[in-house]
Amino acid sequence: MQASLRVLQHQPMIRFLGKRTLPTNINHAPKPHPAAPASRLPDSFATYRQKAQQHGPLNTSATNTGIGAQTGASLGPVELHPSGMAFARSELPKKFQTVPWTLAEIEAIESGGASMVA
Amino acid sequence: MLKLFAPRTALRASARSGAPIPAFRPSAFPLTCNAAFRRGYASEAEERDLIVIGGGVAGYVAAIKAGQAGLKVSCIEKRATLGGTCLNVGCIPSKSLLNNTHLYHQILHDTKNRGIVVDGVHMDIAQLMKAKETSVSGLTKGIEFLFKKNNVEWVKGTGAFADEHTVDVNLVEGGERSLRGKNIIVATGSEATPFPGLTIDEEKVITSTGAIALKEVPKKMVVIGGGIIGLEMGSVWSRLGAEVTVVEYLGQIGGPGMDAEVAKATQKLLAKQGMKFKLNTKVTSGDDSSASVKINVEAAKGGKEETLDADVVLVAIGRRPYTAGLGFENIGLEVDERGRLIIDQEYRTKIPHIRVIGDCTFGPMLAHKAEEEAVAAVEYITKGYGHVNYNAIPSVMYTHPEVAWVGQNEQELQKEGVKYKVGTFPFSANSRAKTNLDTEGFVKFLSDAETDRILGVHIVGPNAGEMIAEGTLALEYGASCEDVARTSHAHPTLSEAFKEAAMATYDKAIHF
């Protein structure tokens, strides 16, 4: 009798699924927006990523989060390594090295930019 | 790149004063564009985690959400107040006018049978507008407060892309400022689409912006476009005494999405209130050179031309994305044939750290859709995951009675060949509607014929705009009509009509 009652009981389509968690695997590859009329993205999306890949940040899957997801502040200050060792800026690849001031730049700053138009 | 972390001027100042040089905090993202390596003579652009261009519903929600997540965020807005079109010249002021003119209309026409005797009723238009402005200013100031509370910087000016990470701001107070952002969200909104041949002066030929600010009631008003905006503003001025004629190219009012049965019923109710309709009619030309405006119309399929005379013409044929001056061409962002910025499923343009939300991209131009996108876009940045269900975005028309719907309508289901069931319940059979003497309209459910899953809910009647929230929730959760019907609804309430319509769809209604 009780079993029959249970069968007759309404089974809701809505069910509690437990505390919400983020999906572990998310495919971030660009796909058309769900409300977009076109079924494919312009080629420029792939082209840009291909071009930008050479610089490093794109197409990496180190984290699931977006670019700049963490604030700079949350990373904390940069401190000297406990070993006491540090590297000199001059040891870095050239593009990271200090760009020396040119005379023209110094003059431009000191003249408030006037030397650039003189 | 390194110079960005600790500006030279700051380091030199510290060295001169003998103070310790502050530890610099590295960016989470190495900037990739060449501009980052270029030395400029001007002061260095300030770097943000997020720059939001536009302080409307999409933009301000994104900015607040980002501020709550701890991002360093700036929002660029040129208006003197935040809130964009919605708060300043759209949803909010129009709702103030709709509510107050409805009260006026009800006092004029619907009090005697309720035992209320009112004499000497007249409208003070200046005070009507003042009440509207009070509502608007209260809300826009509220956003400003929320910005401060959530550490969002409001940059007052017009933003334009200088490069992929830099936005140059033409400041309202004069001068320029450059902002650099790891992420940029574009939320520049939309503007009314003009009608070719008519010059918008917001006095004789108006858009929705002018329609909420008329100084006097026009004798004759022609509304071009029978969508939500046209019908709402037409209602306002019709209630105040204007002779309103709505010209619509299509065969039904309400715009895209409104169920044909609901549209027909709504048209009848609005016609009863005094509005005139010309459906299947196109406007061929207009002449606004004299004191009045002449509008030439003819049957959409061709036919005899007719001229309509009006003191005021409201152009309400739709809205188009507003991206003027944004400089998206400078960085190669693309737009489609309707001027919408092209994005992927995570709101990213082809340049992944630049996202677009709201009216200036795909989807319906609705404030609540823009808000959902704002939250999702920021969550994609901070968590890598966001959620917007485009199948469960409600639409509401705030006429009286209100019209609201969510999900698919009958015509869409028929087009897709879906087998469906229909259930309706009239407000004339609802106890609360009876006591309120406000019984026009009905609730209509559409469900999958096999599974009973709700596919669409359509309401015309009192409080439809509030009631549709239950339908949206049911649709979002994938509920069946039986789920809604077996949920207790308080008695006596209008929401019982909602429950009974669900009952009528999977079984039978009790009270009808």
XYZ file of C-alpha atoms in Angstrom:
630
model
C 0.000 0.000 0.000
C 2.709 2.404 1.037
C 4.774 1.430 -2.005
C 1.830 2.221 -4.277
C 1.447 5.592 -2.619
C 5.098 6.309 -3.181
C 4.698 5.519 -6.906
C 1.732 7.863 -7.125
C 3.637 10.646 -5.414
C 4.666 13.460 -7.698
C 8.320 13.367 -8.699
C 9.404 16.967 -9.276
C 11.673 17.752 -12.213
C 13.454 20.244 -9.970
C 15.894 18.545 -7.672
C 18.351 19.928 -5.177
C 21.790 19.198 -6.523
C 23.765 20.192 -3.464
C 26.068 23.133 -2.980
C 27.069 24.682 -6.261
C 30.638 24.123 -7.378
C 32.474 25.351 -10.412
C 33.009 22.798 -13.181
C 36.515 21.358 -13.036
C 37.066 21.262 -16.777
C 36.021 24.243 -18.802
C 36.808 24.537 -22.469
C 37.834 28.139 -22.988
C 38.338 27.776 -26.733
C 36.367 30.545 -28.431
C 32.949 29.492 -29.708
C 30.159 31.658 -31.154
C 28.135 33.557 -28.567
C 24.814 31.770 -27.864
C 22.823 34.833 -28.943
C 24.893 35.489 -32.081
C 23.142 35.006 -35.413
C 26.238 33.501 -37.067
C 27.206 29.915 -36.321
C 30.935 30.585 -36.553
C 33.342 33.212 -35.348
C 35.299 35.359 -37.778
C 38.701 33.904 -38.713
C 40.313 36.855 -36.961
C 39.661 35.220 -33.572
C 41.897 32.270 -34.418
C 44.391 34.409 -36.301
C 44.825 36.791 -33.387
C 45.387 33.951 -30.946
C 47.854 32.317 -33.272
C 49.753 35.576 -33.576
C 49.570 36.373 -29.889
C 50.755 32.909 -28.894
C 54.324 33.786 -29.697
C 54.297 36.219 -26.785
C 53.291 33.511 -24.364
C 50.086 34.165 -22.474
C 47.496 32.817 -24.881
C 46.564 29.176 -25.237
C 48.250 28.298 -21.972
C 46.189 26.176 -19.612
C 47.987 26.731 -16.329
C 44.766 27.898 -14.702
C 41.112 27.952 -15.571
C 40.856 31.601 -14.770
C 40.895 34.495 -17.175
C 43.681 36.888 -17.911
C 44.512 39.071 -14.943
C 42.161 37.077 -12.704
C 44.337 37.702 -9.687
C 44.969 41.193 -8.522
C 48.553 42.369 -8.369
C 48.019 43.106 -4.679
C 47.035 39.490 -3.945
C 50.432 38.289 -5.165
C 52.212 40.133 -2.371
C 55.446 42.088 -2.491
C 58.502 40.815 -4.330
C 61.100 39.907 -1.737
C 64.708 38.827 -1.838
C 65.134 35.065 -2.049
C 65.916 33.534 1.408
C 69.274 32.373 0.065
C 70.223 35.996 -0.221
C 70.895 35.538 -3.919
C 69.457 37.918 -6.449
C 70.040 38.493 -10.100
C 71.089 41.695 -11.696
C 68.828 43.405 -14.179
C 71.698 43.244 -16.674
C 71.455 39.420 -16.587
C 67.943 39.516 -17.943
C 67.222 39.301 -21.674
C 67.858 42.613 -23.365
C 64.194 43.619 -23.622
C 63.908 43.568 -19.807
C 67.055 45.590 -19.207
C 66.945 49.235 -18.251
C 66.654 51.400 -21.284
C 69.336 54.059 -21.006
C 68.218 57.673 -21.137
C 69.171 59.496 -24.282
C 70.263 63.115 -24.242
C 67.220 64.061 -26.257
C 64.934 62.419 -23.685
C 66.653 64.148 -20.775
C 66.408 67.455 -22.540
C 62.742 66.856 -23.381
C 61.916 66.122 -19.749
C 63.863 69.077 -18.416
C 62.307 71.474 -20.914
C 58.809 70.152 -20.231
C 58.650 68.728 -23.752
C 59.515 72.040 -25.386
C 62.662 70.669 -26.997
C 60.553 68.211 -28.972
C 58.743 70.936 -30.836
C 61.587 73.422 -31.008
C 57.759 46.470 -18.979
C 59.461 46.722 -15.610
C 59.147 50.480 -15.552
C 55.378 50.063 -15.235
C 55.698 48.544 -11.810
C 57.562 51.381 -10.190
C 57.370 54.718 -11.963
C 60.746 56.464 -12.062
C 59.355 59.632 -10.591
C 58.160 57.757 -7.500
C 61.485 56.003 -7.034
C 63.449 59.217 -7.431
C 61.216 61.060 -5.003
C 61.694 58.269 -2.462
C 65.452 58.329 -2.944
C 65.606 62.084 -2.456
C 63.598 61.992 0.756
C 65.586 59.111 2.136
C 62.441 57.038 2.537
C 62.661 53.320 1.761
C 61.727 52.419 -1.785
C 58.360 50.660 -1.645
C 58.212 47.056 -2.771
C 56.544 46.863 -6.159
C 53.725 44.454 -6.855
C 54.028 42.618 -10.121
C 51.163 42.341 -12.536
C 49.454 38.982 -12.788
C 49.606 39.250 -16.517
C 52.612 40.172 -18.639
C 51.512 42.828 -21.070
C 52.049 41.669 -24.590
C 51.606 44.614 -26.834
C 54.512 46.660 -28.071
C 53.230 49.798 -26.422
C 54.237 48.307 -23.098
C 57.900 48.484 -24.069
C 57.737 51.933 -25.557
C 58.871 54.872 -23.519
C 56.597 57.872 -23.654
C 57.408 61.448 -22.732
C 53.994 62.005 -21.128
C 53.162 60.703 -17.682
C 52.768 56.933 -17.605
C 49.226 55.559 -17.956
C 47.760 54.260 -14.706
C 47.234 50.501 -14.727
C 44.013 48.823 -13.587
C 42.921 45.212 -13.279
C 39.778 46.226 -15.122
C 38.596 49.232 -17.086
C 34.877 49.424 -17.831
C 33.837 51.740 -20.660
C 30.272 52.850 -19.972
C 28.470 53.460 -16.687
C 25.061 52.116 -17.710
C 23.392 49.034 -16.296
C 25.917 46.686 -17.900
C 28.943 48.829 -17.063
C 28.145 49.827 -13.505
C 27.149 46.282 -12.502
C 30.406 44.939 -13.965
C 32.385 47.623 -12.134
C 30.713 46.906 -8.779
C 31.065 43.143 -9.191
C 34.756 43.566 -10.031
C 35.214 45.892 -7.057
C 33.626 43.281 -4.794
C 36.077 40.697 -6.159
C 38.951 42.943 -5.105
C 39.981 44.075 -8.571
C 41.325 47.558 -9.059
C 38.659 48.961 -11.343
C 37.842 52.195 -13.133
C 34.572 52.948 -14.889
C 34.474 55.571 -17.622
C 31.175 57.423 -18.035
C 30.589 60.783 -19.708
C 27.062 61.465 -18.391
C 26.771 63.648 -15.304
C 25.069 60.712 -13.571
C 25.638 56.979 -13.603
C 23.057 54.441 -14.763
C 23.104 55.006 -18.527
C 19.988 55.034 -20.661
C 18.004 52.790 -18.302
C 18.211 54.939 -15.207
C 18.437 58.353 -16.835
C 16.184 58.293 -19.903
C 14.802 54.763 -20.215
C 13.294 52.109 -17.958
C 13.183 54.123 -14.742
C 11.742 57.510 -15.802
C 9.262 55.788 -18.112
C 8.049 53.600 -15.232
C 7.516 56.691 -13.097
C 5.371 58.232 -15.844
C 3.523 54.973 -16.508
C 2.683 54.500 -12.843
C 1.543 58.051 -12.208
C -0.454 58.427 -15.414
C -2.132 55.093 -14.663
C -3.187 56.452 -11.280
C -4.530 59.585 -12.962
C -6.360 57.553 -15.589
C -7.841 55.286 -12.950
C -9.013 58.227 -10.836
C -10.664 59.736 -13.909
C -12.332 56.610 -15.233
C -12.395 53.916 -12.583
C -13.437 55.319 -9.212
C -17.206 55.798 -9.271
C -17.963 52.074 -9.432
C -15.635 51.585 -6.471
C -17.542 54.071 -4.350
C -14.862 56.732 -4.520
C -16.063 60.166 -5.490
C -13.335 62.442 -6.754
C -13.899 65.911 -8.142
C -11.688 68.465 -9.820
C -9.002 66.065 -10.997
C -6.402 67.548 -13.289
C -2.854 66.794 -14.262
C 0.130 68.977 -13.347
C 2.658 67.975 -16.007
C 5.518 69.927 -14.392
C 4.985 68.072 -11.106
C 4.655 64.757 -12.976
C 8.087 65.376 -14.471
C 9.495 66.487 -11.112
C 8.334 63.238 -9.493
C 10.074 61.353 -12.312
C 13.295 63.304 -11.779
C 13.209 62.642 -8.032
C 13.032 58.888 -8.688
C 15.852 59.070 -11.220
C 18.199 61.182 -9.119
C 17.675 58.984 -6.059
C 18.683 55.909 -8.003
C 21.627 57.403 -9.882
C 23.072 58.801 -6.643
C 22.659 55.342 -5.182
C 24.955 53.916 -7.877
C 27.532 56.597 -7.111
C 27.432 55.542 -3.466
C 27.858 51.879 -4.434
C 30.918 52.835 -6.499
C 32.505 54.427 -3.445
C 31.540 51.494 -1.255
C 33.160 49.010 -3.630
C 36.265 51.078 -4.452
C 35.277 51.727 -8.038
C 36.829 54.836 -9.543
C 34.459 56.824 -11.754
C 36.404 58.552 -14.514
C 34.121 61.223 -15.951
C 34.752 61.425 -19.650
C 34.645 59.676 -23.016
C 36.907 56.673 -23.472
C 38.557 55.650 -26.729
C 40.981 52.797 -27.395
C 44.546 53.993 -27.916
C 45.890 50.445 -28.058
C 44.893 47.006 -26.845
C 45.539 47.848 -23.196
C 45.154 51.615 -23.133
C 42.025 53.749 -23.086
C 42.432 57.490 -23.568
C 39.792 59.448 -21.694
C 38.649 62.838 -22.873
C 37.716 64.253 -19.499
C 34.430 66.138 -19.024
C 36.215 68.720 -16.876
C 38.792 69.227 -19.629
C 42.075 67.561 -20.418
C 42.934 63.967 -21.095
C 43.877 60.964 -19.067
C 45.274 57.615 -20.114
C 44.243 54.418 -18.361
C 45.899 51.040 -18.822
C 44.001 47.869 -18.032
C 44.803 44.185 -17.891
C 41.147 43.648 -18.775
C 38.720 45.972 -20.513
C 34.945 45.611 -20.651
C 33.056 47.589 -23.280
C 29.509 48.449 -22.225
C 28.631 51.497 -24.296
C 24.951 50.615 -24.760
C 22.612 51.671 -27.530
C 20.774 54.633 -29.008
C 17.393 55.058 -30.726
C 17.437 54.194 -34.423
C 16.472 57.326 -36.377
C 13.819 57.222 -39.087
C 15.155 58.225 -42.519
C 13.736 61.556 -43.610
C 12.748 62.755 -40.146
C 15.027 64.926 -38.064
C 14.961 64.100 -34.377
C 14.620 67.364 -32.422
C 13.136 65.755 -29.275
C 10.261 68.239 -29.417
C 8.213 67.558 -32.542
C 9.990 64.434 -33.709
C 11.019 62.538 -30.636
C 12.606 59.314 -29.479
C 11.902 57.697 -26.117
C 14.223 60.346 -24.597
C 11.923 63.146 -25.745
C 8.798 61.149 -24.916
C 9.610 61.229 -21.206
C 10.192 64.970 -21.211
C 7.374 66.600 -23.195
C 6.273 69.860 -21.610
C 2.647 69.586 -22.634
C 0.221 66.946 -23.806
C 0.144 66.844 -27.614
C -3.292 66.789 -29.244
C -2.236 64.199 -31.784
C 0.668 61.816 -31.500
C 1.813 59.296 -34.099
C 3.996 56.457 -32.874
C 6.132 54.822 -35.561
C 6.711 51.277 -34.339
C 4.354 49.175 -32.220
C 7.005 47.577 -30.025
C 7.330 47.832 -26.262
C 8.779 51.367 -26.153
C 6.183 52.745 -28.580
C 3.263 51.191 -26.726
C 4.473 52.226 -23.262
C 5.066 55.848 -24.217
C 1.941 55.883 -26.367
C 0.018 54.707 -23.279
C 1.430 57.513 -21.124
C 0.342 60.297 -23.455
C -2.916 58.600 -24.405
C -3.884 58.471 -20.711
C -3.137 62.184 -20.459
C -5.476 62.952 -23.340
C -3.441 62.710 -26.556
C -5.000 61.036 -29.582
C -2.396 58.340 -30.212
C -2.059 56.383 -33.459
C 0.433 53.534 -33.611
C 1.795 52.625 -37.042
C 3.337 49.153 -37.209
C 4.853 47.489 -40.254
C 4.160 43.963 -39.009
C 0.769 42.331 -38.534
C 0.930 42.393 -34.735
C 2.031 44.700 -31.932
C 4.556 43.965 -29.188
C 7.704 43.351 -31.195
C 9.694 40.136 -31.397
C 8.882 37.401 -28.894
C 5.340 38.359 -27.948
C 2.918 35.467 -28.466
C 0.403 36.244 -31.244
C -2.609 35.426 -29.033
C -1.302 37.715 -26.303
C -0.503 40.470 -28.818
C -4.044 40.335 -30.200
C -5.618 40.472 -26.738
C -3.325 43.341 -25.705
C -4.160 45.322 -28.816
C -7.870 44.999 -28.018
C -7.328 46.188 -24.433
C -5.217 49.171 -25.517
C -7.714 50.066 -28.254
C -10.425 50.055 -25.574
C -8.343 52.666 -23.717
C -8.389 54.897 -26.811
C -5.227 54.044 -28.745
C -5.576 53.579 -32.513
C -3.590 51.025 -34.487
C -2.521 50.790 -38.086
C -0.925 47.373 -38.535
C 0.644 46.020 -41.720
C 1.351 49.638 -42.529
C 4.591 51.233 -43.577
C 5.654 54.837 -43.236
C 6.817 55.969 -46.662
C 7.907 59.514 -45.821
C 7.526 62.336 -43.357
C 7.547 66.100 -43.455
C 8.532 67.998 -40.309
C 9.070 71.395 -41.922
C 5.845 73.012 -40.633
C 4.377 73.388 -37.140
C 2.855 69.919 -37.281
C 4.409 66.776 -38.733
C 2.931 64.967 -41.712
C 3.487 61.251 -41.971
C 2.680 59.420 -45.192
C 1.732 55.781 -44.757
C 0.529 52.952 -46.966
C -0.256 49.257 -46.615
C 2.950 47.251 -46.124
C 2.199 45.215 -49.252
C 1.482 48.367 -51.226
C -1.765 50.266 -51.518
C -3.404 53.645 -51.209
C -1.305 56.261 -49.471
C -2.680 58.148 -46.495
C -1.341 61.164 -44.620
C -1.401 61.344 -40.837
C -1.123 64.701 -39.102
C 0.540 64.895 -35.711
C 1.787 67.481 -33.238
C 4.396 65.018 -32.099
C 5.837 61.929 -33.806
C 7.522 59.316 -31.655
C 10.102 57.296 -33.562
C 10.227 53.906 -31.857
C 11.458 51.554 -34.561
C 14.161 50.029 -32.406
C 17.609 50.751 -31.034
C 21.095 50.307 -32.437
C 24.444 49.718 -30.733
C 26.244 52.874 -29.641
C 29.951 52.654 -30.325
C 30.692 56.099 -31.770
C 34.021 57.492 -30.604
C 35.042 54.225 -28.950
C 37.914 53.834 -31.401
C 37.391 50.091 -31.734
C 38.755 50.384 -35.286
C 42.095 51.485 -33.785
C 42.624 47.995 -32.419
C 40.811 46.059 -35.127
C 37.693 44.961 -33.236
C 34.955 43.783 -35.556
C 31.247 44.561 -35.761
C 28.498 42.685 -37.594
C 26.117 44.156 -40.174
C 23.966 45.626 -37.378
C 26.901 47.358 -35.702
C 27.170 44.874 -32.812
C 30.654 44.107 -31.565
C 31.463 40.459 -32.267
C 32.194 38.299 -29.237
C 32.534 34.643 -28.309
C 30.717 32.645 -25.602
C 32.785 34.269 -22.840
C 32.105 37.826 -24.102
C 35.672 38.054 -25.462
C 36.394 39.919 -28.636
C 39.140 38.581 -30.840
C 41.462 40.280 -28.342
C 40.750 38.023 -25.357
C 41.202 40.565 -22.561
C 38.645 42.921 -24.157
C 35.073 41.809 -23.483
C 31.762 43.316 -24.594
C 28.428 43.165 -22.767
C 24.958 44.705 -22.952
C 23.231 46.439 -25.829
C 26.333 46.963 -27.958
C 26.644 43.245 -28.649
C 24.409 40.227 -29.325
C 21.128 39.354 -27.613
C 18.016 41.301 -26.664
C 18.533 44.935 -25.639
C 17.237 44.537 -22.092
C 18.687 45.980 -18.904
C 18.335 42.727 -16.934
C 20.088 40.772 -19.707
C 22.923 43.311 -19.561
C 23.176 42.899 -15.775
C 23.419 39.123 -16.084
C 26.166 39.504 -18.653
C 28.038 41.964 -16.457
C 28.191 39.505 -13.582
C 29.110 36.622 -15.899
C 31.854 38.603 -17.693
C 33.522 39.547 -14.399
C 33.217 35.953 -13.183
C 34.886 34.735 -16.370
C 37.782 37.054 -15.464
C 37.978 36.160 -11.795
C 36.784 32.534 -11.736
C 36.959 31.354 -15.331
C 33.271 30.491 -15.284
C 30.086 32.475 -15.805
C 26.419 31.771 -16.488
C 23.687 33.422 -18.549
C 20.750 31.407 -19.871
C 19.538 33.221 -22.972
C 16.482 30.960 -23.096
C 15.234 32.296 -19.778
C 15.355 36.085 -20.142
C 11.941 37.602 -19.399
C 10.375 40.469 -21.343
C 7.888 42.888 -19.814
C 5.731 45.644 -21.266
C 4.540 48.000 -18.525
C 1.261 49.124 -20.049
C -1.969 48.462 -18.188
C -2.574 45.638 -18.105
C 1.048 44.578 -18.174
C 2.327 42.021 -20.656
C 5.148 39.631 -19.793
C 6.634 36.516 -21.244
C 9.585 34.172 -20.990
C 10.757 31.282 -23.158
C 9.258 30.362 -26.491
C 5.902 31.385 -27.950
C 3.476 29.241 -29.926
C 4.639 30.509 -33.305
C 8.273 29.662 -32.524
C 7.343 26.161 -31.357
C 5.267 25.573 -34.472
C 8.138 26.761 -36.649
C 10.501 24.336 -34.912
C 7.994 21.493 -35.168
C 7.899 20.929 -31.408
C 4.874 19.033 -30.058
C 3.460 21.118 -27.252
C 0.490 21.527 -24.923
C -1.261 24.824 -24.133
C -3.010 25.765 -20.912
C -4.608 29.110 -20.122
C -6.386 30.689 -17.190
C -8.251 34.029 -17.334
C -7.929 36.641 -14.596
C -11.726 36.977 -14.772
C -11.829 33.637 -12.895
C -9.280 34.704 -10.268
C -10.635 35.804 -6.895
C -8.094 38.569 -6.214
C -8.484 40.047 -9.689
C -12.242 40.053 -9.063
C -11.897 41.903 -5.764
C -9.541 44.378 -7.417
C -12.028 44.899 -10.265
C -9.072 44.335 -12.565
C -9.886 41.156 -14.445
C -8.605 41.677 -17.969
C -6.091 39.224 -19.402
C -4.919 35.657 -18.893
C -1.950 33.415 -18.148
C -0.799 30.969 -20.817
C 1.595 28.051 -20.396
C 3.293 26.118 -23.184
C 4.816 22.778 -22.276
C 6.476 19.853 -23.999
C 3.726 17.401 -24.985
C 5.731 14.387 -23.849
C 7.620 15.514 -20.756
C 5.402 18.366 -19.463
C 8.524 20.532 -19.195
C 7.669 24.242 -19.388
C 8.740 25.801 -22.705
C 7.181 29.234 -22.367
C 4.958 31.370 -20.151
C 2.944 34.317 -21.500
C 0.883 36.670 -19.378
C -1.288 39.661 -20.106
C -2.939 41.010 -17.007
C -2.448 42.828 -13.719
C 0.984 42.411 -12.171
C 2.256 40.317 -15.110
C 5.718 41.884 -14.772
C 6.135 40.579 -11.226
C 4.431 37.257 -11.912
C 6.753 36.357 -14.779
C 9.607 35.937 -12.258
C 8.027 32.645 -11.176
C 7.835 31.505 -14.789
C 11.481 32.465 -15.362
C 12.580 30.549 -12.272
C 10.574 27.509 -13.383
C 12.118 27.673 -16.844
C 15.635 28.131 -15.446
C 15.209 25.095 -13.193
C 13.671 22.979 -15.957
C 10.391 22.590 -14.095
C 7.257 20.890 -15.389
C 3.772 22.397 -15.323
C 2.918 19.820 -12.665
C 5.778 21.112 -10.476
C 4.237 24.595 -10.540
C 0.686 23.306 -10.171
C 1.581 21.242 -7.097
C 3.271 24.197 -5.410
C 1.035 26.011 -2.932
C 0.167 29.589 -3.931
C -1.408 31.904 -1.342
C -5.105 32.659 -1.512
C -6.425 35.074 -2.585
C -3.631 36.262 -4.873
C -3.185 36.912 -8.561
C -0.493 34.241 -8.536
C -3.209 31.611 -8.212
C -4.004 32.341 -11.853
C -0.428 31.315 -12.625
C -0.837 28.040 -10.744
C -4.201 27.321 -12.340
C -2.826 27.926 -15.844
C -0.122 25.350 -15.053
C -2.865 22.970 -13.861
C -4.806 23.599 -17.052
C -1.759 22.624 -19.100
C -1.030 19.210 -17.579
C -4.530 18.432 -16.286
C -7.498 20.747 -15.619
C -7.892 24.063 -13.806
C -10.213 24.037 -10.803
C -11.816 27.443 -11.116
C -12.371 27.616 -14.862
